GROMACS .gro file of C-alpha atoms in nm:
model
  387
    1MET     CA    1  21.268   2.219   7.056
    2SER     CA    2  21.261   2.348   7.412
    3LEU     CA    3  20.945   2.515   7.539
    4ASP     CA    4  21.134   2.843   7.582
    5ASN     CA    5  21.241   2.838   7.218
    6PHE     CA    6  20.891   2.747   7.105
    7ARG     CA    7  20.747   3.031   7.313
    8GLY     CA    8  20.993   3.269   7.151
    9GLU     CA    9  20.885   3.155   6.803
   10VAL     CA   10  20.514   3.192   6.882
   11ARG     CA   11  20.572   3.530   7.043
   12ALA     CA   12  20.763   3.655   6.738
   13TRP     CA   13  20.492   3.523   6.506
   14CYS     CA   14  20.221   3.698   6.708
   15GLU     CA   15  20.411   4.027   6.697
   16ARG     CA   16  20.425   4.001   6.315
   17HIS     CA   17  20.080   3.860   6.239
   18VAL     CA   18  19.820   3.953   6.505
   19PRO     CA   19  19.636   4.253   6.359
   20THR     CA   20  19.666   4.543   6.601
   21ASP     CA   21  19.349   4.715   6.481
   22TRP     CA   22  19.114   4.419   6.479
   23ARG     CA   23  18.906   4.532   6.776
   24ALA     CA   24  18.832   4.865   6.608
   25SER     CA   25  18.763   4.712   6.266
   26GLN     CA   26  18.541   4.438   6.410
   27THR     CA   27  18.331   4.671   6.624
   28GLY     CA   28  18.009   4.726   6.434
   29ALA     CA   29  18.124   4.496   6.152
   30SER     CA   30  17.858   4.355   5.920
   31GLU     CA   31  17.796   3.981   5.900
   32ALA     CA   32  17.989   3.969   5.573
   33GLU     CA   33  18.283   4.163   5.719
   34PHE     CA   34  18.287   3.941   6.026
   35ALA     CA   35  18.286   3.621   5.818
   36ALA     CA   36  18.559   3.747   5.583
   37PHE     CA   37  18.781   3.850   5.875
   38GLN     CA   38  18.731   3.520   6.056
   39LYS     CA   39  18.815   3.314   5.748
   40ALA     CA   40  19.126   3.522   5.677
   41TRP     CA   41  19.245   3.490   6.038
   42PHE     CA   42  19.186   3.114   6.035
   43ALA     CA   43  19.390   3.085   5.713
   44GLU     CA   44  19.670   3.288   5.877
   45LEU     CA   45  19.679   3.054   6.178
   46HIS     CA   46  19.654   2.746   5.959
   47GLY     CA   47  19.950   2.861   5.751
   48ALA     CA   48  20.159   2.878   6.068
   49GLY     CA   49  20.040   2.539   6.195
   50PHE     CA   50  19.849   2.701   6.483
   51ALA     CA   51  19.484   2.648   6.377
   52VAL     CA   52  19.428   2.287   6.485
   53PRO     CA   53  19.721   2.187   6.708
   54HIS     CA   54  19.494   1.946   6.899
   55TRP     CA   55  19.417   1.734   6.590
   56PRO     CA   56  19.618   1.417   6.517
   57ALA     CA   57  19.937   1.472   6.319
   58GLN     CA   58  19.802   1.294   6.010
   59TRP     CA   59  19.530   1.558   5.980
   60GLY     CA   60  19.747   1.865   6.036
   61GLY     CA   61  19.789   1.874   6.416
   62GLY     CA   62  20.001   1.666   6.648
   63MET     CA   63  20.140   1.948   6.862
   64PRO     CA   64  20.247   1.823   7.208
   65VAL     CA   65  20.019   1.930   7.492
   66ASP     CA   66  20.289   2.141   7.660
   67GLU     CA   67  20.338   2.335   7.336
   68GLN     CA   68  19.963   2.382   7.294
   69ILE     CA   69  19.951   2.537   7.641
   70VAL     CA   70  20.229   2.778   7.539
   71LEU     CA   71  20.054   2.857   7.210
   72TYR     CA   72  19.721   2.951   7.367
   73SER     CA   73  19.896   3.147   7.641
   74GLU     CA   74  20.085   3.358   7.387
   75LEU     CA   75  19.783   3.411   7.159
   76ALA     CA   76  19.590   3.534   7.461
   77ALA     CA   77  19.875   3.754   7.582
   78HIS     CA   78  19.893   3.918   7.237
   79ASP     CA   79  19.516   3.972   7.230
   80ALA     CA   80  19.471   3.765   6.914
   81PRO     CA   81  19.116   3.739   6.774
   82ARG     CA   82  18.921   3.425   6.865
   83LEU     CA   83  18.829   3.169   6.601
   84VAL     CA   84  18.460   3.225   6.662
   85LEU     CA   85  18.330   3.107   6.325
   86ALA     CA   86  18.554   2.801   6.296
   87PHE     CA   87  18.497   2.687   6.656
   88VAL     CA   88  18.233   2.420   6.591
   89GLY     CA   89  18.425   2.284   6.293
   90ILE     CA   90  18.768   2.254   6.450
   91HIS     CA   91  18.641   2.128   6.785
   92HIS     CA   92  18.295   1.968   6.775
   93ALA     CA   93  18.283   1.845   6.415
   94ALA     CA   94  18.643   1.730   6.417
   95SER     CA   95  18.611   1.539   6.744
   96THR     CA   96  18.291   1.375   6.622
   97LEU     CA   97  18.451   1.266   6.297
   98LEU     CA   98  18.768   1.145   6.466
   99VAL     CA   99  18.583   0.949   6.735
  100ALA     CA  100  18.286   0.810   6.543
  101GLY     CA  101  18.312   0.901   6.173
  102THR     CA  102  18.395   0.668   5.887
  103ASP     CA  103  18.720   0.692   5.693
  104GLU     CA  104  18.528   0.842   5.401
  105GLN     CA  105  18.362   1.103   5.624
  106ARG     CA  106  18.699   1.201   5.770
  107ARG     CA  107  18.862   1.225   5.426
  108ARG     CA  108  18.574   1.439   5.301
  109HIS     CA  109  18.542   1.684   5.586
  110LEU     CA  110  18.864   1.725   5.785
  111PRO     CA  111  19.065   1.871   5.493
  112ALA     CA  112  18.761   2.083   5.401
  113ILE     CA  113  18.750   2.229   5.752
  114LEU     CA  114  19.114   2.329   5.711
  115ASP     CA  115  19.017   2.494   5.383
  116GLY     CA  116  18.751   2.702   5.560
  117GLU     CA  117  18.439   2.483   5.573
  118ILE     CA  118  18.209   2.625   5.845
  119TRP     CA  119  17.997   2.409   6.075
  120VAL     CA  120  17.701   2.470   6.306
  121GLN     CA  121  17.559   2.253   6.582
  122GLY     CA  122  17.196   2.144   6.541
  123PHE     CA  123  17.127   2.007   6.888
  124SER     CA  124  16.897   2.232   7.097
  125GLU     CA  125  16.528   2.280   7.019
  126PRO     CA  126  16.250   2.506   7.152
  127GLU     CA  127  16.157   2.240   7.411
  128ALA     CA  128  16.489   2.056   7.430
  129GLY     CA  129  16.769   2.277   7.561
  130SER     CA  130  16.924   2.163   7.885
  131ASP     CA  131  16.714   1.846   7.856
  132LEU     CA  132  16.855   1.770   7.513
  133ALA     CA  133  16.725   1.412   7.512
  134SER     CA  134  16.369   1.551   7.480
  135LEU     CA  135  16.433   1.662   7.121
  136ARG     CA  136  16.146   1.620   6.874
  137THR     CA  137  16.310   1.658   6.533
  138THR     CA  138  16.244   1.333   6.348
  139ALA     CA  139  16.440   1.140   6.086
  140ARG     CA  140  16.265   0.860   5.896
  141ARG     CA  141  16.458   0.611   5.680
  142VAL     CA  142  16.333   0.597   5.322
  143GLY     CA  143  16.558   0.391   5.097
  144ASP     CA  144  16.907   0.536   5.094
  145ASN     CA  145  16.801   0.859   5.264
  146TYR     CA  146  16.651   0.991   5.586
  147LEU     CA  147  16.363   1.239   5.569
  148VAL     CA  148  16.405   1.497   5.844
  149ASP     CA  149  16.145   1.735   5.987
  150GLY     CA  150  16.178   1.967   6.284
  151GLN     CA  151  16.334   2.280   6.424
  152LYS     CA  152  16.666   2.363   6.588
  153LEU     CA  153  16.738   2.662   6.809
  154TRP     CA  154  17.040   2.859   6.937
  155ALA     CA  155  17.249   2.746   6.639
  156SER     CA  156  17.550   2.980   6.666
  157GLY     CA  157  17.694   3.078   6.329
  158GLY     CA  158  17.410   2.917   6.136
  159LEU     CA  159  17.397   3.201   5.882
  160HIS     CA  160  17.747   3.117   5.759
  161ALA     CA  161  17.748   2.738   5.802
  162ASP     CA  162  17.817   2.495   5.520
  163TRP     CA  163  17.742   2.184   5.729
  164CYS     CA  164  17.550   2.098   6.044
  165LEU     CA  165  17.596   1.841   6.321
  166LEU     CA  166  17.236   1.727   6.357
  167LEU     CA  167  17.059   1.518   6.619
  168ALA     CA  168  16.720   1.370   6.527
  169ARG     CA  169  16.488   1.107   6.668
  170THR     CA  170  16.482   0.789   6.458
  171ASP     CA  171  16.288   0.564   6.697
  172PRO     CA  172  15.994   0.743   6.863
  173ASP     CA  173  15.909   0.436   7.072
  174ALA     CA  174  16.252   0.391   7.233
  175PRO     CA  175  16.352   0.549   7.566
  176LYS     CA  176  16.441   0.905   7.480
  177ARG     CA  177  16.820   0.866   7.495
  178ARG     CA  178  16.814   0.545   7.290
  179GLY     CA  179  16.614   0.656   6.990
  180ILE     CA  180  16.835   0.944   6.869
  181SER     CA  181  17.068   0.937   6.568
  182TYR     CA  182  17.352   1.168   6.467
  183PHE     CA  183  17.381   1.309   6.114
  184LEU     CA  184  17.595   1.533   5.898
  185LEU     CA  185  17.368   1.778   5.716
  186ASP     CA  186  17.464   1.977   5.407
  187MET     CA  187  17.312   2.319   5.476
  188THR     CA  188  17.242   2.376   5.104
  189THR     CA  189  16.995   2.084   5.102
  190PRO     CA  190  16.642   2.182   4.990
  191GLY     CA  191  16.407   2.224   5.286
  192VAL     CA  192  16.668   2.386   5.515
  193GLU     CA  193  16.583   2.740   5.626
  194VAL     CA  194  16.800   2.950   5.858
  195ARG     CA  195  16.662   3.252   6.045
  196PRO     CA  196  16.880   3.476   6.264
  197ILE     CA  197  16.777   3.555   6.623
  198ARG     CA  198  16.873   3.895   6.763
  199ASN     CA  199  16.991   3.852   7.121
  200ALA     CA  200  16.988   4.085   7.421
  201ILE     CA  201  17.304   4.272   7.316
  202GLY     CA  202  17.199   4.313   6.953
  203ASP     CA  203  17.402   4.032   6.797
  204SER     CA  204  17.254   3.777   6.560
  205HIS     CA  205  17.501   3.489   6.587
  206PHE     CA  206  17.220   3.270   6.722
  207CYS     CA  207  16.993   3.118   6.459
  208GLU     CA  208  16.690   2.896   6.419
  209ILE     CA  209  16.711   2.614   6.166
  210PHE     CA  210  16.385   2.484   6.016
  211LEU     CA  211  16.388   2.141   5.850
  212ASP     CA  212  16.098   2.055   5.618
  213GLY     CA  213  16.123   1.719   5.442
  214VAL     CA  214  16.504   1.746   5.427
  215GLU     CA  215  16.677   1.446   5.267
  216ILE     CA  216  17.001   1.333   5.430
  217PRO     CA  217  17.189   1.045   5.263
  218ALA     CA  218  17.224   0.741   5.486
  219ALA     CA  219  17.600   0.768   5.424
  220ASN     CA  220  17.589   1.084   5.639
  221LEU     CA  221  17.481   0.894   5.950
  222ILE     CA  222  17.748   0.911   6.223
  223GLY     CA  223  17.784   0.590   6.415
  224VAL     CA  224  17.495   0.345   6.454
  225GLU     CA  225  17.131   0.440   6.410
  226ASN     CA  226  16.960   0.516   6.744
  227GLN     CA  227  17.296   0.554   6.921
  228GLY     CA  228  17.355   0.920   6.845
  229TRP     CA  229  17.324   1.019   7.209
  230GLN     CA  230  17.652   0.846   7.291
  231VAL     CA  231  17.821   1.021   6.997
  232ALA     CA  232  17.680   1.355   7.112
  233GLN     CA  233  17.841   1.318   7.452
  234ALA     CA  234  18.183   1.301   7.284
  235THR     CA  235  18.092   1.612   7.082
  236LEU     CA  236  17.981   1.810   7.386
  237GLY     CA  237  18.295   1.703   7.568
  238ALA     CA  238  18.505   1.866   7.297
  239GLU     CA  239  18.448   2.213   7.438
  240ARG     CA  240  18.626   2.113   7.755
  241GLY     CA  241  18.996   2.044   7.781
  242MET     CA  242  19.202   2.249   7.538
  243THR     CA  243  18.917   2.480   7.441
  244MET     CA  244  18.861   2.565   7.806
  245LEU     CA  245  19.234   2.622   7.845
  246GLU     CA  246  19.225   2.876   7.562
  247LEU     CA  247  18.926   3.055   7.719
  248ALA     CA  248  19.093   3.055   8.062
  249GLU     CA  249  19.410   3.209   7.917
  250ARG     CA  250  19.204   3.479   7.745
  251LEU     CA  251  19.014   3.554   8.063
  252GLY     CA  252  19.342   3.581   8.252
  253ASN     CA  253  19.507   3.803   7.992
  254ALA     CA  254  19.277   4.036   7.797
  255GLY     CA  255  18.988   3.995   8.041
  256PHE     CA  256  19.185   4.069   8.356
  257ARG     CA  257  19.380   4.351   8.189
  258TRP     CA  258  19.053   4.519   8.085
  259LEU     CA  259  18.923   4.478   8.439
  260VAL     CA  260  19.230   4.631   8.601
  261GLN     CA  261  19.214   4.922   8.355
  262ALA     CA  262  18.846   4.977   8.437
  263CYS     CA  263  18.941   5.010   8.805
  264GLN     CA  264  19.215   5.270   8.755
  265PRO     CA  265  19.310   5.451   8.964
  266ILE     CA  266  19.269   5.193   9.239
  267GLU     CA  267  19.196   5.404   9.544
  268ASP     CA  268  18.947   5.177   9.716
  269GLY     CA  269  19.068   4.888   9.931
  270LEU     CA  270  18.756   4.686   9.851
  271VAL     CA  271  18.825   4.717   9.478
  272ALA     CA  272  19.187   4.610   9.526
  273ASP     CA  273  19.068   4.314   9.732
  274ARG     CA  274  18.824   4.205   9.460
  275LEU     CA  275  19.094   4.226   9.194
  276ALA     CA  276  19.329   4.018   9.408
  277ARG     CA  277  19.058   3.755   9.454
  278PHE     CA  278  18.992   3.743   9.081
  279GLU     CA  279  19.362   3.702   9.010
  280ILE     CA  280  19.377   3.410   9.252
  281GLU     CA  281  19.068   3.251   9.098
  282ILE     CA  282  19.211   3.290   8.748
  283ALA     CA  283  19.532   3.121   8.860
  284GLY     CA  284  19.323   2.834   8.995
  285LEU     CA  285  19.125   2.810   8.671
  286ARG     CA  286  19.441   2.799   8.463
  287GLY     CA  287  19.579   2.525   8.685
  288LEU     CA  288  19.260   2.321   8.655
  289CYS     CA  289  19.255   2.357   8.277
  290ARG     CA  290  19.618   2.262   8.233
  291ASP     CA  291  19.571   1.962   8.457
  292LEU     CA  292  19.262   1.859   8.260
  293VAL     CA  293  19.436   1.860   7.922
  294GLN     CA  294  19.738   1.677   8.062
  295GLN     CA  295  19.514   1.416   8.224
  296HIS     CA  296  19.318   1.383   7.899
  297ASP     CA  297  19.640   1.329   7.707
  298ALA     CA  298  19.735   1.058   7.956
  299GLY     CA  299  19.390   0.897   7.936
  300ALA     CA  300  19.324   0.963   8.304
  301VAL     CA  301  19.042   1.220   8.306
  302GLY     CA  302  18.792   1.173   8.587
  303PRO     CA  303  18.418   1.143   8.511
  304ALA     CA  304  18.340   1.491   8.646
  305ASP     CA  305  18.665   1.679   8.577
  306ALA     CA  306  18.534   1.854   8.265
  307SER     CA  307  18.218   1.959   8.449
  308VAL     CA  308  18.426   2.115   8.728
  309VAL     CA  309  18.619   2.325   8.476
  310LYS     CA  310  18.309   2.428   8.281
  311LEU     CA  311  18.124   2.532   8.597
  312TYR     CA  312  18.424   2.716   8.740
  313TYR     CA  313  18.495   2.909   8.418
  314SER     CA  314  18.135   3.008   8.343
  315GLU     CA  315  18.062   3.138   8.692
  316LEU     CA  316  18.397   3.317   8.726
  317LEU     CA  317  18.333   3.483   8.389
  318GLN     CA  318  17.993   3.597   8.513
  319ARG     CA  319  18.132   3.739   8.837
  320MET     CA  320  18.417   3.922   8.662
  321THR     CA  321  18.200   4.083   8.396
  322ASP     CA  322  17.943   4.178   8.661
  323PHE     CA  323  18.215   4.353   8.861
  324GLY     CA  324  18.346   4.519   8.545
  325ALA     CA  325  18.002   4.661   8.470
  326GLU     CA  326  17.980   4.786   8.829
  327VAL     CA  327  18.315   4.968   8.839
  328ALA     CA  328  18.286   5.103   8.483
  329GLY     CA  329  17.981   5.302   8.589
  330MET     CA  330  17.745   5.476   8.351
  331ALA     CA  331  17.988   5.459   8.061
  332ALA     CA  332  17.940   5.081   8.049
  333GLN     CA  333  17.564   5.124   8.023
  334THR     CA  334  17.587   5.325   7.701
  335GLN     CA  335  17.814   5.096   7.497
  336LEU     CA  336  17.601   4.937   7.228
  337THR     CA  337  17.856   4.734   7.030
  338LYS     CA  338  18.158   4.514   7.094
  339PRO     CA  339  18.419   4.357   6.862
  340ALA     CA  340  18.258   4.073   6.668
  341SER     CA  341  18.567   3.850   6.689
  342SER     CA  342  18.628   3.893   7.061
  343GLY     CA  343  18.531   3.653   7.335
  344TRP     CA  344  18.332   3.732   7.645
  345GLU     CA  345  18.598   3.968   7.776
  346SER     CA  346  18.593   4.257   7.529
  347GLY     CA  347  18.593   4.536   7.787
  348SER     CA  348  18.240   4.640   7.690
  349TRP     CA  349  18.139   4.538   8.037
  350MET     CA  350  17.761   4.547   8.033
  351LEU     CA  351  17.749   4.364   7.700
  352ASP     CA  352  18.006   4.116   7.829
  353PHE     CA  353  17.804   4.057   8.145
  354ILE     CA  354  17.481   3.995   7.952
  355GLY     CA  355  17.668   3.764   7.714
  356SER     CA  356  17.831   3.576   8.002
  357TRP     CA  357  17.497   3.417   8.088
  358GLU     CA  358  17.526   3.214   7.770
  359TRP     CA  359  17.805   3.016   7.934
  360THR     CA  360  17.598   2.904   8.233
  361ILE     CA  361  17.334   2.749   8.005
  362PRO     CA  362  17.461   2.578   7.683
  363GLY     CA  363  17.671   2.262   7.688
  364GLY     CA  364  17.496   2.163   8.010
  365ALA     CA  365  17.356   2.427   8.245
  366SER     CA  366  17.531   2.495   8.576
  367GLU     CA  367  17.264   2.292   8.759
  368ILE     CA  368  17.341   1.993   8.537
  369GLN     CA  369  17.715   2.034   8.593
  370ARG     CA  370  17.660   2.030   8.970
  371THR     CA  371  17.455   1.712   8.938
  372ILE     CA  372  17.734   1.546   8.735
  373ILE     CA  373  17.995   1.654   8.989
  374ALA     CA  374  17.783   1.524   9.277
  375GLU     CA  375  17.688   1.190   9.123
  376ARG     CA  376  17.987   1.097   8.906
  377GLY     CA  377  18.262   1.284   9.086
  378LEU     CA  378  18.165   1.255   9.451
  379GLY     CA  379  17.958   0.937   9.431
  380LEU     CA  380  17.651   1.090   9.596
  381PRO     CA  381  17.308   0.925   9.548
  382ARG     CA  382  17.157   0.984   9.207
  383GLU     CA  383  16.887   1.245   9.170
  384PRO     CA  384  16.541   1.084   9.141
  385SER     CA  385  16.419   1.052   8.783
  386ALA     CA  386  16.107   1.235   8.677
  387VAL     CA  387  16.002   0.948   8.450
   0.00000   0.00000   0.00000
C-alpha cells in the first residue's frame, strides 16, 4: 500500500472513531472515569491495529516505520487522546521484555498488555531520582523468591497498575551500578502499598510505592542478577524514538494550534515573530524525531542522538507553554483543570507550563542529557566523578 493510501485510511478511521467530545468529558474526570476511558480508547486503537505498531509483527505490530510516522501524524492532527495509562506497558515494559525477557515472560505479559494490563515504573526513589544508581530498595534472595523492602517515588499511574517494572539492589557491596537487579512485580502481592501524590496542578497521577517484605518469584527476574542497570538503560531508551515522534507531532498539531488561537488576533509583530520561531523549531524537532526512528530502524543510532531529541523536545515544550501562559493573560491563571487524557499541550496554559517541568527532569534531567551529548556525542572529556 502506498503511503498516500495508508494516510487516507488512517484519516478516515480517525474521522469515524476519535471521540469529538473527549476533552470536555475528561476535564474534571474522576480516577475511575479516566481509567475506563483510557482502556476503552486503547481497545479501539488495538482493534484497528494502531495501538502497538512499533512491536514486532509476531506480537501484534510490525508496521513499517514510514507508516508509523503517518499514523502518529494523523492521530495528532485529529486531536486523538493520548494513551496515557498504557504508555509504560506498551513502551517500557514491552521493550524490556523484548530485549531482555524470557520466552515465558513474553508469552505471559505481551498478550496481557494488549488485553489491557497496566504497568508502572518503579525506578526513582526519594534519594535516587536523576542519580538513579543511588537507589536503596533492597532485594534479598531466599530460596525461590526475593524479599524486597524499600520505597519508590514518582510512579505515574501507580493507582491503576497491575504490574511494576522494579529496580532493587541485590548486592550492597558492589559498585552502585553493578549491584542492581531488574524485576517484574505483581502489584497485588502482599506488602505492596500505593499512595497517590497530589502535584502542583492538582493531579494525582504520581504515586509512592511502599514495599514491605514483598516476595517476588525468582522467575520474575529480568536478565542476570546484579545486571539490571544495563536492562534499565534499554527501558529508559524506549521513550525516545517513536514515542518522541508521537509527542513532537502532538506538539506541532494540537499544541501549536492552541498557541496560535491564544494569540488571536495577532496584532503585535513580536508575537508573530515568536510564533514563526516556534513553527521553525517544531519543524526541526519533527525532522530530528523522524531521522531518529529511521536511524534506529537501520541500526545506526548515534550514542547521543536520543538525548538530543529528549533535550530539544522538553525545553521547546517548556518555552511554548510559558509563552502560552503569557499571551493568554489572566484567564490562564484561573483554569484549575485540564483534560485527563491530554498531553502537555491541552491549551490550559498555566497548568501546561507547570506540567512541562516534568519533562526536563524524569528519564534523565536536562543537565544529564547535556553531559551525555558532550561526552558521548561530541567526545569531550568526561566529567570528573564524585566517587
